[in-house]
Coordinates of C-alpha atoms in Angstrom, one line a residue:
M1 CA 114.7 49.1 158.0
S2 CA 114.8 50.8 161.3
L3 CA 113.0 54.0 162.0
A4 CA 116.3 55.9 162.1
D5 CA 117.3 54.6 158.7
R6 CA 114.0 55.5 157.3
L7 CA 114.2 59.0 158.7
A8 CA 117.8 59.3 157.2
Q9 CA 116.5 58.2 153.8
L10 CA 113.6 60.7 153.9
D11 CA 116.0 63.4 154.9
S12 CA 118.3 62.6 152.0
E13 CA 115.3 62.6 149.6
L14 CA 114.1 65.9 151.0
D15 CA 117.6 67.3 150.5
A16 CA 117.5 66.1 146.9
L17 CA 114.2 67.8 146.3
S18 CA 115.3 71.1 147.9
V19 CA 116.2 73.7 145.3
D20 CA 119.0 76.2 145.6
P21 CA 117.7 79.7 145.6
A22 CA 120.3 80.7 143.0
S23 CA 119.0 78.1 140.6
L24 CA 115.5 79.3 141.1
E25 CA 116.6 82.8 140.3
D26 CA 118.3 81.5 137.1
V27 CA 115.0 79.8 136.1
R28 CA 113.1 83.0 136.8
A29 CA 115.6 85.1 134.8
R30 CA 115.4 82.7 131.8
L31 CA 111.6 82.7 131.9
L32 CA 111.5 86.5 132.1
S33 CA 113.9 86.9 129.2
G34 CA 111.9 84.4 127.2
R35 CA 108.8 86.4 127.9
S36 CA 110.5 89.6 126.9
S37 CA 111.7 88.1 123.6
D38 CA 108.2 86.8 123.0
L39 CA 106.8 90.3 123.6
A40 CA 109.4 91.7 121.3
V41 CA 108.3 89.3 118.5
V42 CA 104.7 90.2 119.1
D43 CA 105.6 94.0 119.0
A44 CA 107.5 93.4 115.7
E45 CA 104.5 91.5 114.2
L46 CA 102.1 94.3 115.3
A47 CA 104.4 96.9 113.7
A48 CA 104.4 94.9 110.5
L49 CA 100.6 94.6 110.6
S50 CA 100.4 98.3 111.2
A51 CA 102.5 99.0 108.2
D52 CA 100.4 96.6 106.1
V53 CA 97.3 98.5 107.2
A54 CA 98.8 101.8 106.3
G55 CA 99.7 100.5 102.9
L56 CA 96.2 99.1 102.4
D57 CA 94.8 102.5 103.5
A58 CA 96.9 104.2 100.9
V59 CA 95.7 101.8 98.2
L60 CA 92.1 102.3 99.3
D61 CA 92.6 106.1 99.2
A62 CA 94.1 105.9 95.7
A63 CA 91.2 103.7 94.5
R64 CA 88.7 106.2 96.0
Q65 CA 90.4 109.0 94.1
Q66 CA 90.3 107.1 90.9
A67 CA 86.7 106.2 91.4
A68 CA 85.9 109.9 92.0
A69 CA 87.8 111.0 88.9
R70 CA 86.0 108.3 86.8
A71 CA 82.7 109.4 88.2
Q72 CA 83.4 113.0 87.1
E73 CA 84.4 111.7 83.6
V74 CA 81.2 109.7 83.3
A75 CA 79.1 112.7 84.5
S76 CA 80.9 115.0 82.0
V77 CA 80.3 112.5 79.1
A78 CA 76.7 112.1 80.2
A79 CA 76.1 115.9 80.3
E80 CA 77.8 116.2 76.9
R81 CA 75.6 113.5 75.3
A82 CA 72.5 115.0 76.9
E83 CA 73.4 118.4 75.4
R84 CA 74.0 116.8 72.0
A85 CA 70.6 115.0 72.2
K86 CA 68.9 118.2 73.2
T87 CA 70.5 120.0 70.3
A88 CA 69.6 117.2 67.9
R89 CA 66.0 117.2 69.1
A90 CA 65.8 121.0 68.6
E91 CA 67.2 120.6 65.0
V92 CA 64.6 117.8 64.2
E93 CA 61.8 119.9 65.6
A94 CA 63.0 122.9 63.6
R95 CA 62.8 120.8 60.4
V96 CA 59.4 119.5 61.1

């Protein structure tokens, strides 16, 4: 192969490797749109997680309120029983 033929072959290979700027812009646009849709999916997942957290916070608040109410009930029953025990002790001491 002559030097001229080899240069012609290399030129044609170089032309084949050259990329049209319009096709590069197309690839760029597709990559950016893909990234935008990926970000939209992530945003949607974050919104769903935020809603889940809000729901769990509401459940936790309800559980805290129930625990506080139950603690008040237990304290009331304990106070009532202590009062009854005090009264019973006073009655026993009065009989003795």
